[in-house]
Coordinates of C-alpha atoms in Angstrom, one line a residue:
M1 CA 1.1 13.5 -41.7
Q2 CA -1.7 11.2 -40.0
V3 CA -2.8 12.7 -36.7
S4 CA -3.5 9.9 -33.9
D5 CA -4.2 9.8 -30.2
K6 CA -0.4 8.4 -29.6
L7 CA 0.6 11.5 -31.5
I8 CA -0.9 14.3 -29.9
K9 CA -1.2 13.0 -26.2
P10 CA 1.5 14.1 -23.7
L11 CA 4.5 11.9 -23.3
T12 CA 4.8 11.8 -19.6
E13 CA 7.4 8.9 -19.1
A14 CA 10.1 12.0 -20.5
K15 CA 9.3 14.1 -17.5
Y16 CA 11.9 12.9 -15.8
L17 CA 14.6 13.9 -18.0
N18 CA 14.0 17.5 -17.5
A19 CA 11.8 18.0 -14.0
D20 CA 13.2 19.2 -10.7
N21 CA 15.7 16.5 -8.9
V22 CA 16.5 15.5 -12.2
S23 CA 20.0 14.2 -11.0
R24 CA 18.2 12.0 -8.7
Y25 CA 15.5 10.7 -11.2
R26 CA 18.4 10.2 -13.9
C27 CA 20.2 8.2 -11.7
I28 CA 17.6 5.7 -10.5
M29 CA 16.4 5.1 -14.2
R30 CA 20.1 4.3 -14.9
I31 CA 20.5 2.0 -11.9
F32 CA 17.1 0.1 -13.3
F33 CA 18.4 -0.2 -16.9
E34 CA 22.0 -1.3 -15.6
H35 CA 20.0 -4.1 -13.9
Y36 CA 17.6 -4.4 -16.9
E37 CA 20.7 -5.5 -19.0
K38 CA 21.7 -8.0 -16.4
L39 CA 18.6 -9.5 -16.4
K40 CA 17.3 -8.4 -13.4
Y41 CA 14.1 -6.8 -14.1
W42 CA 12.6 -6.3 -10.4
L43 CA 14.0 -3.9 -7.8
Y44 CA 13.0 -3.3 -4.4
Q45 CA 13.4 0.1 -2.6
E46 CA 16.0 -0.7 -0.4
E47 CA 18.4 -2.3 -3.5
V48 CA 17.9 1.0 -5.3
Y49 CA 18.6 3.4 -2.1
E50 CA 21.9 1.0 -1.2
E51 CA 23.6 1.7 -4.9
M52 CA 22.3 5.6 -4.6
I53 CA 24.5 5.9 -1.5
Q54 CA 27.6 4.3 -2.9
E55 CA 27.9 7.4 -4.7
P56 CA 29.4 10.2 -2.9
F57 CA 27.3 12.7 -5.0
F58 CA 24.5 11.2 -2.9
A59 CA 26.0 11.0 0.6
D60 CA 22.9 12.6 2.2
Y61 CA 20.5 11.0 0.3
K62 CA 17.5 9.8 2.5
P63 CA 14.9 6.6 2.5
E64 CA 12.4 9.1 2.6
Q65 CA 13.4 10.7 -0.8
C66 CA 14.1 7.4 -2.7
Q67 CA 10.6 6.6 -1.7
Q68 CA 9.1 10.0 -2.7
D69 CA 11.2 9.5 -6.1
L70 CA 10.2 6.0 -6.8
A71 CA 6.6 7.1 -6.4
M72 CA 6.8 10.0 -8.6
L73 CA 8.7 8.0 -11.5
T74 CA 5.6 5.5 -10.8
E75 CA 3.3 8.1 -11.4
W76 CA 5.0 9.1 -14.7
K77 CA 4.6 5.8 -16.0
N78 CA 8.5 5.2 -15.9
L79 CA 8.3 2.4 -13.5
T80 CA 5.5 -0.1 -13.1
T81 CA 4.9 -1.8 -9.4
I82 CA 3.7 -4.9 -8.2
Q83 CA 2.8 -5.4 -4.5
D84 CA 5.3 -8.3 -2.7
T85 CA 3.2 -10.5 -0.6
K86 CA 4.8 -13.6 -0.8
K87 CA 6.5 -13.3 2.7
V88 CA 3.5 -11.4 4.4
A89 CA 2.9 -12.7 8.2
S90 CA 0.4 -10.3 9.1
I91 CA -2.5 -7.7 8.2
E92 CA -0.2 -5.1 9.4
E93 CA 2.6 -6.0 7.0
F94 CA 0.3 -6.2 4.0
K95 CA -1.1 -2.6 4.9
N96 CA 2.7 -1.5 5.0
K97 CA 2.7 -2.2 1.5
K98 CA 6.2 -3.2 -0.1
Y99 CA 6.5 -2.9 -3.6
R100 CA 8.9 -4.2 -6.1
Y101 CA 9.6 -1.8 -9.2
Q102 CA 10.1 -2.5 -13.0
M103 CA 10.9 -0.1 -15.8
S104 CA 8.2 0.4 -18.2
E105 CA 8.6 -0.3 -22.1
Y106 CA 8.7 3.3 -22.5
S107 CA 11.1 4.1 -20.2
V108 CA 13.4 1.4 -21.7
E109 CA 13.4 2.9 -24.9
I110 CA 14.0 6.2 -23.4
E111 CA 17.2 5.2 -21.3
R112 CA 18.5 3.9 -24.5
L113 CA 17.8 6.8 -26.5
V114 CA 19.8 8.4 -23.9
I115 CA 22.6 6.4 -24.1
R116 CA 22.4 6.2 -27.6
L117 CA 24.1 9.7 -27.2
E118 CA 27.0 8.1 -25.4
N119 CA 27.6 6.2 -28.5
L120 CA 25.7 3.0 -28.1
F121 CA 23.5 1.6 -30.8
I122 CA 19.9 -0.2 -30.6
E123 CA 18.1 -2.7 -32.2
G124 CA 15.0 -4.5 -31.8
A125 CA 14.1 -7.5 -29.8
S126 CA 14.5 -10.9 -30.8
L127 CA 16.6 -14.2 -30.7
E128 CA 18.7 -14.8 -33.8
P129 CA 21.1 -18.1 -33.9
T130 CA 22.4 -16.3 -37.2
L131 CA 24.3 -13.5 -35.0
L132 CA 26.1 -16.3 -33.3
E133 CA 27.2 -18.0 -36.5
R134 CA 28.5 -14.6 -37.6
I135 CA 30.3 -13.6 -34.7
R136 CA 31.9 -17.2 -34.6
R137 CA 33.1 -16.8 -38.3
S138 CA 34.5 -13.2 -37.2
I139 CA 36.3 -14.4 -34.3
E140 CA 37.9 -17.4 -36.2
R141 CA 38.9 -14.7 -38.7
F142 CA 40.7 -12.9 -36.2
S143 CA 44.4 -14.4 -36.6
D144 CA 44.0 -13.6 -40.4
M145 CA 43.4 -9.8 -39.7
A146 CA 46.8 -9.1 -38.7
G147 CA 47.8 -9.9 -42.8
K148 CA 45.0 -7.4 -43.9
D149 CA 44.9 -4.1 -44.6
R150 CA 43.5 -1.4 -42.3
N151 CA 40.2 -0.9 -44.2
A152 CA 39.4 -4.5 -44.2
V153 CA 40.4 -5.0 -40.6
Y154 CA 37.9 -1.9 -40.0
T155 CA 35.2 -3.4 -41.9
W156 CA 36.1 -6.7 -39.8
W157 CA 35.9 -5.1 -36.7
T158 CA 32.9 -2.7 -37.3
D159 CA 30.6 -6.2 -38.6
L160 CA 31.9 -8.0 -35.2
N161 CA 30.7 -5.0 -33.0
N162 CA 27.5 -4.8 -34.6
D163 CA 26.6 -8.4 -34.2
F164 CA 27.5 -8.6 -30.9
V165 CA 25.4 -5.2 -29.7
R166 CA 22.3 -6.7 -31.7
L167 CA 22.8 -9.9 -30.0
N168 CA 23.2 -8.6 -26.4
Q169 CA 20.5 -6.2 -26.6
N170 CA 17.9 -8.2 -28.5
Y171 CA 17.9 -11.1 -26.4
Q172 CA 17.7 -8.8 -23.4
D173 CA 14.3 -7.5 -24.8
Y174 CA 12.8 -10.6 -25.8
I175 CA 13.8 -12.2 -22.4
R176 CA 12.3 -9.3 -20.8
D177 CA 9.2 -9.6 -22.6
L178 CA 8.7 -13.2 -21.6
N179 CA 9.4 -12.1 -18.2
S180 CA 6.8 -9.3 -18.0
V181 CA 3.8 -9.4 -16.4
R182 CA 1.9 -9.5 -19.7
A183 CA 3.4 -12.2 -20.8
E184 CA 2.9 -13.9 -17.3
E185 CA -1.3 -13.2 -17.8
M186 CA -1.2 -14.3 -21.5
M187 CA 0.5 -17.7 -20.0
H188 CA -2.8 -18.5 -18.1
T189 CA -5.4 -18.0 -21.0
K190 CA -6.8 -20.6 -23.4
E191 CA -5.0 -18.8 -26.3
F192 CA -1.6 -19.5 -25.3
L193 CA -2.1 -23.3 -25.9
I194 CA -2.2 -22.4 -29.8
F195 CA 1.0 -20.3 -29.7
K196 CA 3.1 -22.3 -27.1
D197 CA 4.3 -24.6 -29.5
R198 CA 5.7 -22.2 -32.1
L199 CA 7.5 -20.2 -29.0
I200 CA 8.9 -23.8 -27.7
E201 CA 10.2 -24.4 -31.0
Y202 CA 11.7 -20.7 -31.7
L203 CA 13.2 -21.0 -27.8
R204 CA 14.9 -24.4 -28.6
S205 CA 16.3 -23.3 -32.1
F206 CA 18.2 -20.8 -30.5
I207 CA 19.5 -22.7 -27.6
K208 CA 21.0 -25.3 -30.1
G209 CA 22.5 -22.5 -31.8
L210 CA 24.1 -21.4 -28.7
Q211 CA 25.1 -24.6 -28.1
R212 CA 26.9 -25.2 -31.4
N213 CA 28.7 -21.9 -31.5
V214 CA 29.6 -20.6 -27.9
G215 CA 32.0 -23.5 -27.1
V216 CA 33.8 -22.5 -30.3
I217 CA 33.9 -18.9 -29.9
E218 CA 35.0 -19.2 -26.2
E219 CA 38.3 -21.7 -27.2
N220 CA 39.1 -18.8 -30.1
L221 CA 39.0 -16.0 -27.3
R222 CA 41.3 -18.1 -24.5
L223 CA 43.7 -19.0 -27.5
Q224 CA 43.8 -15.4 -28.9
D225 CA 48.1 -14.5 -29.3
E226 CA 48.3 -11.1 -27.7
K227 CA 50.6 -9.8 -30.2
I228 CA 48.5 -10.7 -32.8
K229 CA 45.6 -9.0 -31.0
H230 CA 48.2 -5.7 -30.7
Q231 CA 48.4 -5.5 -34.5
V232 CA 45.0 -5.9 -35.5
F233 CA 43.8 -3.1 -32.7
E234 CA 46.9 -1.1 -34.0
K235 CA 45.2 -1.2 -37.5
V236 CA 41.8 -0.3 -35.9
V237 CA 43.0 2.6 -34.2
D238 CA 45.0 3.9 -37.5
Y239 CA 42.0 4.0 -39.5
E240 CA 39.7 5.4 -36.6
L241 CA 42.6 8.4 -36.6
S242 CA 42.6 9.1 -40.3
I243 CA 38.6 9.5 -40.4
P244 CA 38.5 13.5 -40.6
R245 CA 36.3 14.9 -37.8
M246 CA 35.2 18.4 -38.0
D247 CA 33.5 18.9 -34.6
V248 CA 35.1 16.6 -32.5
E249 CA 39.2 16.0 -31.8
V250 CA 39.7 12.4 -30.4
S251 CA 43.3 11.1 -29.2
K252 CA 44.7 7.8 -29.9
E253 CA 44.3 6.8 -26.1
M254 CA 40.9 7.3 -26.5
I255 CA 40.5 5.3 -29.4
Q256 CA 42.4 2.6 -27.9
Q257 CA 40.4 2.6 -24.4
K258 CA 37.3 2.2 -26.5
I259 CA 38.5 -0.9 -28.7
Q260 CA 39.9 -2.8 -25.4
G261 CA 36.4 -2.0 -23.6
R262 CA 34.1 -3.2 -26.8
F263 CA 36.6 -6.2 -26.7
Q264 CA 36.5 -7.4 -23.0
S265 CA 32.8 -7.0 -23.5
I266 CA 33.1 -9.6 -25.9
Y267 CA 35.1 -11.8 -24.2
D268 CA 33.2 -11.6 -20.8
W269 CA 30.1 -12.4 -22.8
F270 CA 31.3 -15.6 -23.9
V271 CA 34.5 -16.5 -21.7
G272 CA 33.8 -14.8 -18.5
S273 CA 36.1 -13.3 -16.1
E274 CA 37.6 -14.4 -12.5
G275 CA 35.8 -17.4 -12.5
Q276 CA 32.4 -15.9 -13.0
E277 CA 29.7 -17.5 -15.1
N278 CA 29.6 -15.8 -18.4
E279 CA 26.6 -14.2 -20.1
A280 CA 26.1 -16.9 -22.4
G281 CA 25.6 -19.3 -19.4
K282 CA 22.9 -17.2 -18.0
L283 CA 21.0 -16.7 -21.3
F284 CA 21.2 -20.5 -21.4
D285 CA 19.7 -21.0 -18.0
A286 CA 17.4 -18.2 -18.5
T287 CA 16.1 -19.6 -21.9
N288 CA 15.7 -23.1 -20.5
D289 CA 13.5 -21.8 -17.6
I290 CA 11.0 -19.7 -19.9
I291 CA 10.6 -23.1 -21.8
R292 CA 10.3 -25.1 -18.6
R293 CA 7.6 -22.8 -17.3
I294 CA 5.8 -22.4 -20.7
T295 CA 5.7 -26.5 -20.6
R296 CA 4.4 -26.4 -17.1
Y297 CA 1.6 -23.8 -17.6
A298 CA 0.6 -25.3 -20.6
A299 CA 0.1 -28.7 -19.0
Q300 CA -1.9 -26.9 -16.2
L301 CA -4.4 -25.6 -18.9
S302 CA -4.9 -28.6 -20.4
E303 CA -5.4 -30.6 -17.6
K304 CA -7.8 -27.8 -16.1
N305 CA -9.7 -27.6 -19.5
A306 CA -10.1 -31.6 -19.4
L307 CA -10.9 -32.1 -15.5
G308 CA -13.7 -29.1 -15.8
A309 CA -15.1 -30.9 -18.8
N310 CA -15.1 -34.2 -17.2
R311 CA -16.3 -33.3 -13.5
K312 CA -19.2 -31.3 -15.6
E313 CA -20.7 -34.0 -17.5
E314 CA -20.6 -36.2 -14.1
Y315 CA -22.3 -34.0 -12.0
R316 CA -24.7 -33.5 -14.5
K317 CA -25.4 -37.3 -14.7
V318 CA -25.8 -37.4 -11.1
A319 CA -28.0 -35.0 -10.9
E320 CA -30.4 -36.5 -13.3
L321 CA -30.1 -39.7 -11.2
F322 CA -31.1 -37.9 -7.8
L323 CA -33.9 -36.3 -9.6
R324 CA -35.4 -39.5 -10.7
C325 CA -35.8 -40.8 -6.9
Q326 CA -39.2 -41.0 -5.8
D327 CA -38.8 -40.1 -2.0
V328 CA -36.3 -39.6 0.4
E329 CA -35.4 -43.3 1.1
E330 CA -34.7 -43.8 -2.1
A331 CA -32.2 -40.6 -2.7
H332 CA -30.5 -42.3 0.7
K333 CA -30.1 -45.3 -1.2
M334 CA -28.6 -43.8 -4.2
S335 CA -26.4 -41.6 -1.9
A336 CA -25.5 -44.7 -0.6
M337 CA -24.4 -46.1 -4.0
V338 CA -22.7 -43.1 -5.5
F339 CA -20.7 -41.9 -2.3
G340 CA -20.8 -44.8 -0.2
M341 CA -20.0 -48.5 -0.4
E342 CA -17.8 -47.9 -3.7
C343 CA -15.4 -45.4 -2.2
P344 CA -16.4 -44.9 1.4
Q345 CA -14.8 -41.6 3.0
H346 CA -14.0 -42.0 6.7
L347 CA -13.4 -39.1 9.1
S348 CA -11.8 -39.8 12.2
G349 CA -13.2 -37.6 15.2
E350 CA -13.9 -37.2 19.2
L351 CA -17.4 -38.2 18.2
V352 CA -19.8 -38.2 21.4
R353 CA -22.9 -40.6 21.0
E354 CA -26.2 -39.8 22.5
T355 CA -27.1 -43.3 22.9
D356 CA -25.2 -46.6 22.5
S357 CA -28.7 -48.2 20.8
M358 CA -27.7 -50.1 17.5
N359 CA -31.3 -49.5 16.2
I360 CA -30.5 -45.7 15.8
G361 CA -29.7 -44.7 12.4
V362 CA -26.9 -42.2 11.0
Y363 CA -29.6 -39.8 9.6
E364 CA -31.1 -39.7 13.7
E365 CA -28.0 -38.8 15.5
Q366 CA -26.3 -35.3 15.8
P367 CA -24.1 -34.6 13.3
L368 CA -19.9 -34.2 13.8
E369 CA -18.7 -30.7 12.4
V370 CA -15.0 -31.1 11.2
Y371 CA -13.4 -27.8 10.2
L372 CA -10.8 -28.3 7.5
K373 CA -8.0 -25.9 7.0
P374 CA -6.2 -25.4 3.6
R375 CA -3.2 -27.3 3.2
V376 CA -1.2 -24.1 2.1
R377 CA 1.8 -22.3 3.9
T378 CA 0.5 -18.8 3.5
Y379 CA -2.8 -19.7 5.4
R380 CA -3.6 -17.8 8.4
E381 CA -6.7 -17.8 10.7
K382 CA -8.7 -14.9 10.6
S383 CA -8.1 -12.6 13.8
R384 CA -11.5 -12.4 15.7
R385 CA -12.3 -8.9 16.8
S386 CA -13.0 -8.4 20.7
E387 CA -14.5 -5.7 22.7
I388 CA -12.7 -3.5 24.7
R389 CA -12.9 -4.6 28.3
E390 CA -12.9 -2.4 31.6
S391 CA -9.9 -3.6 33.7
A392 CA -9.8 -0.8 36.4
E393 CA -10.5 -2.9 39.3
Q394 CA -8.0 -5.5 37.9
K395 CA -5.4 -3.0 37.7
Q396 CA -6.2 -1.3 41.2
E397 CA -6.0 -4.9 42.8
T398 CA -2.3 -5.1 40.8
R399 CA -1.3 -1.9 42.2
R400 CA -2.5 -2.8 45.7
K401 CA -0.5 -5.7 45.7
M402 CA 2.7 -4.1 44.2
L403 CA 2.5 -1.2 46.9
Q404 CA 2.3 -4.2 49.5
K405 CA 5.1 -5.9 48.0
Q406 CA 7.2 -2.9 48.4
K407 CA 5.8 -2.1 52.1
E408 CA 7.4 -5.5 52.9
E409 CA 10.2 -5.3 51.1
M410 CA 11.2 -1.6 52.8
E411 CA 10.5 -3.5 56.4
K412 CA 12.8 -6.3 55.9
L413 CA 15.4 -3.4 54.8
R414 CA 14.7 -1.6 57.9
R415 CA 15.5 -4.6 60.0
L416 CA 18.7 -5.0 58.3
E417 CA 19.7 -1.1 59.4
K418 CA 21.7 -0.9 62.7
D419 CA 22.6 2.7 64.2
G420 CA 21.5 4.4 61.1
K421 CA 23.2 2.1 58.7
I422 CA 23.4 -1.0 56.8
D423 CA 27.1 -2.7 57.2
F424 CA 27.4 -5.3 54.5
A425 CA 29.9 -7.1 56.8
D426 CA 27.4 -8.1 59.5
L427 CA 24.6 -9.0 57.1
P428 CA 22.3 -12.3 57.6
V429 CA 21.7 -14.3 54.8
L430 CA 19.9 -12.5 52.4
E431 CA 16.7 -13.0 49.6
S432 CA 17.9 -12.3 46.1
R433 CA 15.2 -9.1 46.0
I434 CA 16.7 -7.7 49.1
R435 CA 20.3 -8.5 47.6
E436 CA 19.2 -6.4 44.3
I437 CA 18.2 -3.5 46.2
L438 CA 21.2 -3.1 48.1
L439 CA 23.5 -3.5 45.1
K440 CA 21.3 -0.6 43.4
W441 CA 22.0 1.6 46.4
I442 CA 25.5 1.2 45.9
S443 CA 25.5 1.7 42.4
D444 CA 23.4 5.0 42.2
A445 CA 25.6 6.3 45.1
M446 CA 29.0 5.4 42.9
E447 CA 27.4 7.4 40.0
S448 CA 27.5 10.5 42.5
A449 CA 30.4 12.5 43.2
D450 CA 30.0 12.7 46.9
F451 CA 28.9 9.2 46.8
S452 CA 25.2 9.9 47.9
A453 CA 22.0 9.1 46.7
R454 CA 18.2 8.9 47.8
T455 CA 16.0 5.6 48.3
D456 CA 13.0 5.3 46.6
D457 CA 10.9 6.3 49.5
G458 CA 13.2 9.6 49.6
R459 CA 15.7 8.5 52.5
R460 CA 19.3 10.2 51.9
Y461 CA 22.2 8.0 52.8
I462 CA 26.2 8.3 51.9
L463 CA 28.2 5.2 51.0
D464 CA 31.0 4.6 53.5
R465 CA 34.2 3.9 51.8
S466 CA 36.5 4.0 54.8
C467 CA 37.2 0.2 54.7
A468 CA 36.9 -0.5 51.3
E469 CA 40.5 -2.2 51.2
E470 CA 39.2 -5.2 53.1
K471 CA 36.9 -8.0 51.8
C472 CA 33.6 -9.1 53.0
V473 CA 31.6 -11.8 52.1
V474 CA 28.0 -11.8 51.5
H475 CA 25.6 -14.3 52.4
C476 CA 22.4 -14.8 50.0
E477 CA 19.7 -17.8 49.8
D478 CA 21.1 -18.4 46.0
G479 CA 24.7 -18.1 46.4
N480 CA 27.7 -16.2 48.4
F481 CA 29.7 -13.1 46.9
T482 CA 32.8 -11.4 48.0
M483 CA 32.6 -7.7 47.8
P484 CA 34.7 -4.3 49.2
K485 CA 33.7 -3.7 52.8
M486 CA 31.1 -0.9 52.6
A487 CA 28.4 0.4 54.8
I488 CA 25.3 2.5 53.7
V489 CA 25.0 5.4 56.0
F490 CA 21.4 7.2 56.2
Q491 CA 21.5 10.9 56.7
E492 CA 19.0 12.5 59.1
E493 CA 17.0 15.3 57.2
E494 CA 17.0 18.7 58.8

C-alpha cells in the first residue's frame, strides 16, 4: 500500500449518504443525476424544488429547505455553482445571487456506485464508433436468434446490452467533460490550439460512425416482428430462470419486465417514441455544437494572437517616429500624417465655437467632450449617489394643501344637505370627486347591518332606503347615471 494525500483525506462528497435529512439529500442528487443522463448539466433551485414537490413524500417541502439543502451539498462539494448574471438588470438583483448547480465529478461516480447496487453497470468516458457497429451487427442478428439455443441467445443478448450501456454512459461522461467549466476555461488558452485539431478529428470520426450505423439500426428495430421478438425473449427468460441463485429468488414476471425495459431503452435511444427526437439525434446535435464551439474559440484565439502581434509592432513604429520629432509643430504634422489626412475620423456634435475667425487654429479652441458608451446590451450606466434632502417644508406644504382640499370638499357636501339629509333625487350637477365621496358613503352604509356609518369628519348618518324601489337620475359633469332613490340622513350627536 502506498499512502498518499488522496488516500488519507476525508471524503466529504459521501456525507450526503448518511447525514441527517438523508432522504432529501439523496433525492436531490438523484434528480441531478437523471438530468445529467439527459445532457442537462445545470439546474436552478426552482427546477429542483418543482421536481421534489411532485412526489407525495415531499408534499410539505419548502423553498427555504431546498435552498438550505443545496447550500449544504455545495459545501460538501457534491455540487458546483456558478452565478447566473445573464438576466441581471439591477445592482439589487446582482446582490441577490441566483445560482446554477452542477454535479461534481466525485458525485457522479458516487451516484453511479449507488445505482450499481440497483443492477446498473458503469464504464469509462469515451466516444467509440466501434460500439455502434457492434450494436448494429447484433440488431441485424435479431431474427436469426429465434432459431438458436438459449445459451447462444443469452450470450447475444448480454453482449448487446453491455455494448449499449457502455455507449450510453461513455458518451454522457465525455460530453459532460467537454461542457464542464474546466473545459470552457481550457478552450480560452493558447495550449488549446495545439489540441483542438485532434479533438475535432475524434468527434468527426464519431459522427461519421453515428450517421453510418444509426439509420440501419433504426430500420431494423422498426421492422422487427413481434412473434420473433417474443420467441427470443422467452429463451432469455428460460436461461435466466435456469441460473441457480442462493440469496435471491426471482420470478418469471420480474425477468420479463427487466428484459422488456432494456429493449425499450434501446428502441427509444435509436428510434424514439411518441414523435419525440431520439437520443441518437440529440447526441448528433450536441457533438456538432461542440465542434462549432471549438472551431469558434480556436478562430478567436488565432485572431487575437495575430492582431495583438501586428498592433504591437505598429505602435512601436509610430512611437519611434514621434520620438524623432524636433518640436511640437513637427509632432502636429506627424500626427496629421499618421492619423489625419489618410484616414480622417469625423465626430459630429453640438459644438459652440467661441469665435468665427478663420485664423484660429484647432489647438487654440476649447475641445468638445464626447462621452462614448459600450455597444453591448448588458451595459448599464452607473447610478450616482445623492445626499438625503430635508423635505419637511415640502411635506408641510403638501399636508396644508391636502387639508385645504378636504375642507373645500366638505363645504361643497354641506351645501348639498337640506334639512339634515342629502336626497339623491334632488341633487344638482355634481363634480366627479363629490360623486365619488357620496357613493363611498352609500357603500360604507350598505356594509353595515343597520345601514349606518360615519363620514371622515366623524358625523354619523343612516341610509334611507324607504323609496329604493323607485329610480332617480344623478347628473354629473362627466355623465349621468341611474340609481335607486335613496337619501343620506345625518344623525344628531347626543
